[in-house]
mmCIF file of C-alpha atoms and ligand atoms in Angstrom:
data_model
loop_
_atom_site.group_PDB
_atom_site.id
_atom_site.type_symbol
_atom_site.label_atom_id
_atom_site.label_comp_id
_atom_site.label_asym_id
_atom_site.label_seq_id
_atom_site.Cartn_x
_atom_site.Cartn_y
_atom_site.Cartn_z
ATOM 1 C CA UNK A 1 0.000 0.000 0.000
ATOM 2 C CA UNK A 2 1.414 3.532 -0.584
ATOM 3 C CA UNK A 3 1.909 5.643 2.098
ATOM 4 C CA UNK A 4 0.702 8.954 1.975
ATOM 5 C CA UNK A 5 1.654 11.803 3.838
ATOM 6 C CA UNK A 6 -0.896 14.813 4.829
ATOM 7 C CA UNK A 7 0.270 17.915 4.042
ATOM 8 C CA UNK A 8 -1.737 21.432 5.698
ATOM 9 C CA UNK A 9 -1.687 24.747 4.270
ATOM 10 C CA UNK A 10 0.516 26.098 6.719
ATOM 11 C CA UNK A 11 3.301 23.558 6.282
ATOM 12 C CA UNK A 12 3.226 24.850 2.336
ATOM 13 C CA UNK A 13 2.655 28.417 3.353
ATOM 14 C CA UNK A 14 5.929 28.208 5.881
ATOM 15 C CA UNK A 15 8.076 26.119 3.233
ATOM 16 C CA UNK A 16 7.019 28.512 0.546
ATOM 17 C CA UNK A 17 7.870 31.555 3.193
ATOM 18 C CA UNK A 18 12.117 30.080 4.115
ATOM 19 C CA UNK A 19 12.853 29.265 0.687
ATOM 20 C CA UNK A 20 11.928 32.703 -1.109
ATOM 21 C CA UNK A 21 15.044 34.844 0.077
ATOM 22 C CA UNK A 22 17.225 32.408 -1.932
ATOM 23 C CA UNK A 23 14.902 32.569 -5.065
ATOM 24 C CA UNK A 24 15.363 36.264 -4.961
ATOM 25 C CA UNK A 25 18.998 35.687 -4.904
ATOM 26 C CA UNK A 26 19.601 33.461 -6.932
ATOM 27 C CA UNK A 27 17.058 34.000 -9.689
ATOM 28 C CA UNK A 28 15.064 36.903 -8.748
ATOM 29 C CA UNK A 29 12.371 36.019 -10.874
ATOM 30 C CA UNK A 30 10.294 38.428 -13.282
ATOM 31 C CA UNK A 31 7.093 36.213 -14.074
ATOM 32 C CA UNK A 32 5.971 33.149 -12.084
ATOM 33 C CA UNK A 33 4.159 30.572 -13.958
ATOM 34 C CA UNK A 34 2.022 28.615 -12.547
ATOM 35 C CA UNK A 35 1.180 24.501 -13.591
ATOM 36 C CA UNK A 36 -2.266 23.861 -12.719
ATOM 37 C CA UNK A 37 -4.260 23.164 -10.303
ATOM 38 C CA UNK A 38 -1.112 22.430 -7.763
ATOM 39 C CA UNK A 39 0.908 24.685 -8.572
ATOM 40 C CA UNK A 40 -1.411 27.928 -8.607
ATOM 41 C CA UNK A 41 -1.830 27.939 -4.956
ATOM 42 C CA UNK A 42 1.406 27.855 -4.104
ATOM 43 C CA UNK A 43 2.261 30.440 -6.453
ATOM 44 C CA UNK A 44 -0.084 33.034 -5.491
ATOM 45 C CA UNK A 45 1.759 32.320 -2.038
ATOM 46 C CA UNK A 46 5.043 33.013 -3.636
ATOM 47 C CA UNK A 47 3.691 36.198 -4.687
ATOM 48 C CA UNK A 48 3.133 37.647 -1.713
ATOM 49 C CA UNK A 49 6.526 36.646 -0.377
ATOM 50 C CA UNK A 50 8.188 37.579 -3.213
ATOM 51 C CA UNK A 51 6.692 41.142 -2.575
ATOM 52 C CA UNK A 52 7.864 41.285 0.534
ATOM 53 C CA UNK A 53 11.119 40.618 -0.208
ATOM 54 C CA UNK A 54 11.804 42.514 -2.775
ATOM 55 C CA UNK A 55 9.566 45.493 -2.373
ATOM 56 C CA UNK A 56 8.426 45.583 -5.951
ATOM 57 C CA UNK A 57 5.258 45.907 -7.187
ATOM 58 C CA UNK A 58 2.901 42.989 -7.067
ATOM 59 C CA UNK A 59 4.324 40.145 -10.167
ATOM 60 C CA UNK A 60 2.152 38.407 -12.971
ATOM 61 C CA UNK A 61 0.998 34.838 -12.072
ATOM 62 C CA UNK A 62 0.333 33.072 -15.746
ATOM 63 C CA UNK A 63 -0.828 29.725 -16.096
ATOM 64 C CA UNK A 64 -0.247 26.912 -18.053
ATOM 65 C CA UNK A 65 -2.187 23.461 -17.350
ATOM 66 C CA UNK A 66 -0.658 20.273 -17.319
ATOM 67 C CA UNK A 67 -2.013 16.885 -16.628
ATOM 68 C CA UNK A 68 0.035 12.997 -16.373
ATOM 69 C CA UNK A 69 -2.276 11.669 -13.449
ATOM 70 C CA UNK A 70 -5.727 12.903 -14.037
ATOM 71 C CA UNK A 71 -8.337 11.727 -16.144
ATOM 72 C CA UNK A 72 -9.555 14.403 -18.406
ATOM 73 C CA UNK A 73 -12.102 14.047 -21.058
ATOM 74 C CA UNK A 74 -10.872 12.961 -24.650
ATOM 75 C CA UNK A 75 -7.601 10.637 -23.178
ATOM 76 C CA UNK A 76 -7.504 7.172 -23.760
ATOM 77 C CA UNK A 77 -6.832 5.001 -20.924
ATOM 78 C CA UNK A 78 -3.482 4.112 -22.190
ATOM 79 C CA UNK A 79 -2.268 7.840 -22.234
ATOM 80 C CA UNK A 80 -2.849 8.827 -18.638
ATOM 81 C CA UNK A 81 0.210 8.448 -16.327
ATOM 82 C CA UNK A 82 2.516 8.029 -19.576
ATOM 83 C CA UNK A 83 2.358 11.303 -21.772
ATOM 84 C CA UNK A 84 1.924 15.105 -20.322
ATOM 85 C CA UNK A 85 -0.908 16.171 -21.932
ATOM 86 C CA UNK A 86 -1.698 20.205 -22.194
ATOM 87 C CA UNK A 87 -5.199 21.104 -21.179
ATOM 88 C CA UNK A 88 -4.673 25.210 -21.163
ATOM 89 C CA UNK A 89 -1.264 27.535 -22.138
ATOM 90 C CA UNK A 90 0.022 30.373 -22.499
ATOM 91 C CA UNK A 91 -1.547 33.146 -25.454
ATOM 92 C CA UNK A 92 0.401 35.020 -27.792
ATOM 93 C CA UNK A 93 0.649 38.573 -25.679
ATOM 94 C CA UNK A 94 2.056 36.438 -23.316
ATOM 95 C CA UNK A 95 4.519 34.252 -24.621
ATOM 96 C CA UNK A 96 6.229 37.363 -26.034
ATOM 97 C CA UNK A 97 7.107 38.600 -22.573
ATOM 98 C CA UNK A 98 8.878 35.351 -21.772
ATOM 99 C CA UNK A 99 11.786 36.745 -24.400
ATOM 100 C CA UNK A 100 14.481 38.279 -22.323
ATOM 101 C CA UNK A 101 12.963 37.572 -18.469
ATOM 102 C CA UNK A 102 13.518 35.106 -15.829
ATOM 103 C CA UNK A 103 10.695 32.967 -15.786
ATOM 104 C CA UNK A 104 9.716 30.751 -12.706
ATOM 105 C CA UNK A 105 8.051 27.747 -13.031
ATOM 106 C CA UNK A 106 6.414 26.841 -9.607
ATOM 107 C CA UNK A 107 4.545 23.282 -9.041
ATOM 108 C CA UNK A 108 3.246 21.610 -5.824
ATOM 109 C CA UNK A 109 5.559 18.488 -6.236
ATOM 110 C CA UNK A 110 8.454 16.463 -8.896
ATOM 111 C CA UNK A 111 7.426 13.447 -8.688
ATOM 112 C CA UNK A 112 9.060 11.523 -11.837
ATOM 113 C CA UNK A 113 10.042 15.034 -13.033
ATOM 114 C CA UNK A 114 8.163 14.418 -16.893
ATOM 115 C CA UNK A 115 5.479 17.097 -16.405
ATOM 116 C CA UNK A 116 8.733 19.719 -15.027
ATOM 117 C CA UNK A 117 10.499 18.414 -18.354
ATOM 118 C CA UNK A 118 7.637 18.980 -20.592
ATOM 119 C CA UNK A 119 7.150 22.339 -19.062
ATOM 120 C CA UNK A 120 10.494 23.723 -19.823
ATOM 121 C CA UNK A 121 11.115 22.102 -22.955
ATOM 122 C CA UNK A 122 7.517 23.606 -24.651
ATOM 123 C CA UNK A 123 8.163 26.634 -23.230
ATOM 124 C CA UNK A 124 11.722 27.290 -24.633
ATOM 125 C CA UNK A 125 10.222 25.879 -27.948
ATOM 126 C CA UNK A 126 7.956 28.729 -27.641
ATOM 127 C CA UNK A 127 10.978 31.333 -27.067
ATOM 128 C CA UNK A 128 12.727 30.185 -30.039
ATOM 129 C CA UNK A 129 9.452 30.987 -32.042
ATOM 130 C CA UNK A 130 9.547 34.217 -30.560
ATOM 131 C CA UNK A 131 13.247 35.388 -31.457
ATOM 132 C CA UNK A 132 12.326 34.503 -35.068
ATOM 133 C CA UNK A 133 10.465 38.071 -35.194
ATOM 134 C CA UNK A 134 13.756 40.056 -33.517
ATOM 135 C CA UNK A 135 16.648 40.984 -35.701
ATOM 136 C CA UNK A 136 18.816 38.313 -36.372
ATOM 137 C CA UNK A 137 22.089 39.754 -34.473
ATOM 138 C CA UNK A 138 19.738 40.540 -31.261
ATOM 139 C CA UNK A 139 18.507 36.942 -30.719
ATOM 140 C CA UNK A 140 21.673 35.666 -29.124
ATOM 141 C CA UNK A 141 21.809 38.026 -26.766
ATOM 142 C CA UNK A 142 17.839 38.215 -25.640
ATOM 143 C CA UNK A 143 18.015 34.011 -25.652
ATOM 144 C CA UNK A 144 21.250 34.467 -22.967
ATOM 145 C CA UNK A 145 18.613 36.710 -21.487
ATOM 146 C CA UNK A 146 15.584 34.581 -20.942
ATOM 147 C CA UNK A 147 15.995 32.236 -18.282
ATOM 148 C CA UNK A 148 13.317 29.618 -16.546
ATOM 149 C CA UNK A 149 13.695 28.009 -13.307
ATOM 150 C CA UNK A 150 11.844 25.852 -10.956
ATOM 151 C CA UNK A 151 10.593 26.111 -7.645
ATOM 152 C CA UNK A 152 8.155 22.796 -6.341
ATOM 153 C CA UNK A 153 7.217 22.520 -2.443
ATOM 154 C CA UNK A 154 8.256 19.208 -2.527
ATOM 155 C CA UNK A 155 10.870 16.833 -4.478
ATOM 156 C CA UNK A 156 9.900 13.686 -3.444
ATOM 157 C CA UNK A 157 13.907 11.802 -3.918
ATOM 158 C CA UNK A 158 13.262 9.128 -6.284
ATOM 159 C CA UNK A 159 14.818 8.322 -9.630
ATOM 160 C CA UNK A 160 13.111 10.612 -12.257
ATOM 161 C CA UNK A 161 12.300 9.841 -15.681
ATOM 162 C CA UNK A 162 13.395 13.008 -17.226
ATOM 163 C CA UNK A 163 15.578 15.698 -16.571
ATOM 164 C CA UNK A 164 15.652 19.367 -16.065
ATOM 165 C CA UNK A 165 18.992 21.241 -17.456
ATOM 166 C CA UNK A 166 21.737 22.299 -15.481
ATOM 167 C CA UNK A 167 21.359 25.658 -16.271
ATOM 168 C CA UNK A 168 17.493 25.965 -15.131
ATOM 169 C CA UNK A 169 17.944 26.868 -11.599
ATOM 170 C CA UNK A 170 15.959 24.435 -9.297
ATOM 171 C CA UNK A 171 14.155 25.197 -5.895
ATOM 172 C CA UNK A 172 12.396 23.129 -4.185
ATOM 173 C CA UNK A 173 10.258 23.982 -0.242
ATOM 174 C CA UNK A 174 11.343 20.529 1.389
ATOM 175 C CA UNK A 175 12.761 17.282 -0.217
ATOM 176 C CA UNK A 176 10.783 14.117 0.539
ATOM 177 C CA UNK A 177 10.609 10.664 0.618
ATOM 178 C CA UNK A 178 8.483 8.860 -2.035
ATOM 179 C CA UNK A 179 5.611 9.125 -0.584
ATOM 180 C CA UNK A 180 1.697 9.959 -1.844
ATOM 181 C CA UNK A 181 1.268 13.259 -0.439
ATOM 182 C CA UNK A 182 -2.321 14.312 -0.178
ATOM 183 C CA UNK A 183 -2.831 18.392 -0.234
ATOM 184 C CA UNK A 184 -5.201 20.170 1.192
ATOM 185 C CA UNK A 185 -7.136 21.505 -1.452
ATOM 186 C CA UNK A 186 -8.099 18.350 -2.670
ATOM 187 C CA UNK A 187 -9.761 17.406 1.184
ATOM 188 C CA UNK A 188 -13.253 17.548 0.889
ATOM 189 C CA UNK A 189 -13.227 18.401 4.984
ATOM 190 C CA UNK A 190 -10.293 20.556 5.532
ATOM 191 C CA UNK A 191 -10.885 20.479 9.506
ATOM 192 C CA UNK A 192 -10.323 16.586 9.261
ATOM 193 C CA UNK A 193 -7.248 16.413 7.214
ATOM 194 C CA UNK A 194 -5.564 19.365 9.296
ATOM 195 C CA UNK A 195 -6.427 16.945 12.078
ATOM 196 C CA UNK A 196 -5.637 14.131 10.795
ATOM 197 C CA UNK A 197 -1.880 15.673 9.433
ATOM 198 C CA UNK A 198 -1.433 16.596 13.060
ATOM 199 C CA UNK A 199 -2.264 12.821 14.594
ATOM 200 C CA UNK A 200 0.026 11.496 11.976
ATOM 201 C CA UNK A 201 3.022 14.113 13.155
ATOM 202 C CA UNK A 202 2.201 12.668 16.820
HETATM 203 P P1 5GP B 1 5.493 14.283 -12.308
HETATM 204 O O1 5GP B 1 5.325 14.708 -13.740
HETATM 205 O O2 5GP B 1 6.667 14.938 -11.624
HETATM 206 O O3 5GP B 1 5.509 12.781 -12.170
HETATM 207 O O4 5GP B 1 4.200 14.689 -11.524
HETATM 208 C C1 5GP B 1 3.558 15.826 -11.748
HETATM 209 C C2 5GP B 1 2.146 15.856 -11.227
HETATM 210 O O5 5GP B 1 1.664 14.633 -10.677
HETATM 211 C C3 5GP B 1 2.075 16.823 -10.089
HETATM 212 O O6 5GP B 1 1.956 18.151 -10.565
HETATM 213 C C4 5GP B 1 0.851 16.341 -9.353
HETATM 214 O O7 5GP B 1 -0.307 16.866 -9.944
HETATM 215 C C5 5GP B 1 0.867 14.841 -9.542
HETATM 216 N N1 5GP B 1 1.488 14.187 -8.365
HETATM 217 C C6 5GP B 1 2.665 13.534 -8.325
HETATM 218 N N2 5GP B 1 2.916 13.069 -7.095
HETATM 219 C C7 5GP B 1 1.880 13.455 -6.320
HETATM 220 C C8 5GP B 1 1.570 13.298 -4.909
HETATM 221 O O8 5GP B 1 2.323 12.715 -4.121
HETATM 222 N N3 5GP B 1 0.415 13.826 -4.473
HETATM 223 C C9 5GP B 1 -0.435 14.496 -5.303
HETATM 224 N N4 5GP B 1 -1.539 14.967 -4.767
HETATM 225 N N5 5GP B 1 -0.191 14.680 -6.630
HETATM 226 C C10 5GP B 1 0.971 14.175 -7.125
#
């Protein structure tokens, strides 16, 4: 049986609160991008850290949706759990503001790593698309410009299945064992799973 660990919206809050400083150091990020539905909570979190921190004005949250685990409407059976399948990205206004920023990625949790993979992959296909309408001698320089990075709340320490570049820094709240970990705005009675997350820390 798996074992699943309860997770409460203050653990996320407080692991989303200590590991913003470093972001801002390290990547100080100009556009957060948010894989949905985990990752938008935490990144409307980030936000308001991120303002804190940094003092300026209140950043973009866009949204791309992602799905490996869920059933949606119009996948076969055979898909689900294998291929990342897109179910909502970015528009056209948008993806020409990625040119030339740092971009960050934020997710609730890297499991085998494929949906963080597809993520950055599309999205620097997108960039290259984008350069194609600057000068030719200006590209270079805006693609050293653009960057993307990653921050997830958890890495659960397992082998992955794909990888994320070198170069794309990577942040994650907490590292983990491979376990289910069950969020709480999937609880149907949030009063019960808070409850329950503190029995289980007992
Ligand atoms: P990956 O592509 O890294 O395998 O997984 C990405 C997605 O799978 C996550 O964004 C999340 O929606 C789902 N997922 C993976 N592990 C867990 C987990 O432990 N708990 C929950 N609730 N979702 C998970």
């Amino acid at each position: 049986m798996v074992q699943h660990l309860r997770v409460t919206y203050n653990d996320i809050h407080n692991l989303i609160r200590e590991r913003t400083p470093q972001i801002v150091r390290d990547f100080n990020p100009d556009l957060l991008i948010a894989i949905g539905g985990g990752g938008f909570f935490p990144a409307r979190v980030m936000r308001t850290f991120l303002r804190e921190e940094t003092g300026k004005k209140t950043m973009q949250i866009q949204a791309i949706g992602l799905s490996l685990y869920e059933p949606i409407e119009g996948t076969t059976a055979q898909q689900i759990g294998h291929e990342v399948i897109r179910t909502q990205w970015l528009g056209p206004e948008c993806l020409k503001t990625l040119v030339g920023r740092r971009n960050l990625i934020v997710d609730e949790v890297d499991d085998t790593r494929k949906t963080l993979h597809y993520a950055i992959s599309e999205l620097w296909k997108d960039v290259e698309k984008e350069l194609l309408s600057y000068p030719e001698e200006e590209r270079a320089a805006l693609r050293d410009a653009t960057k993307f990075g990653v921050f997830v709340v958890h890495n659960k320490l397992k082998a992955k299945l794909a990888e994320i570049a070198a170069d794309t820094p990577y942040f994650s709240g907490a590292d983990v064992e491979d376990l289910w970990l069950d969020y709480p705005w999937e609880a149907i009675n949030i009063d019960e799973h808070d409850r329950l997350a503190q029995s289980d820390r007992a």
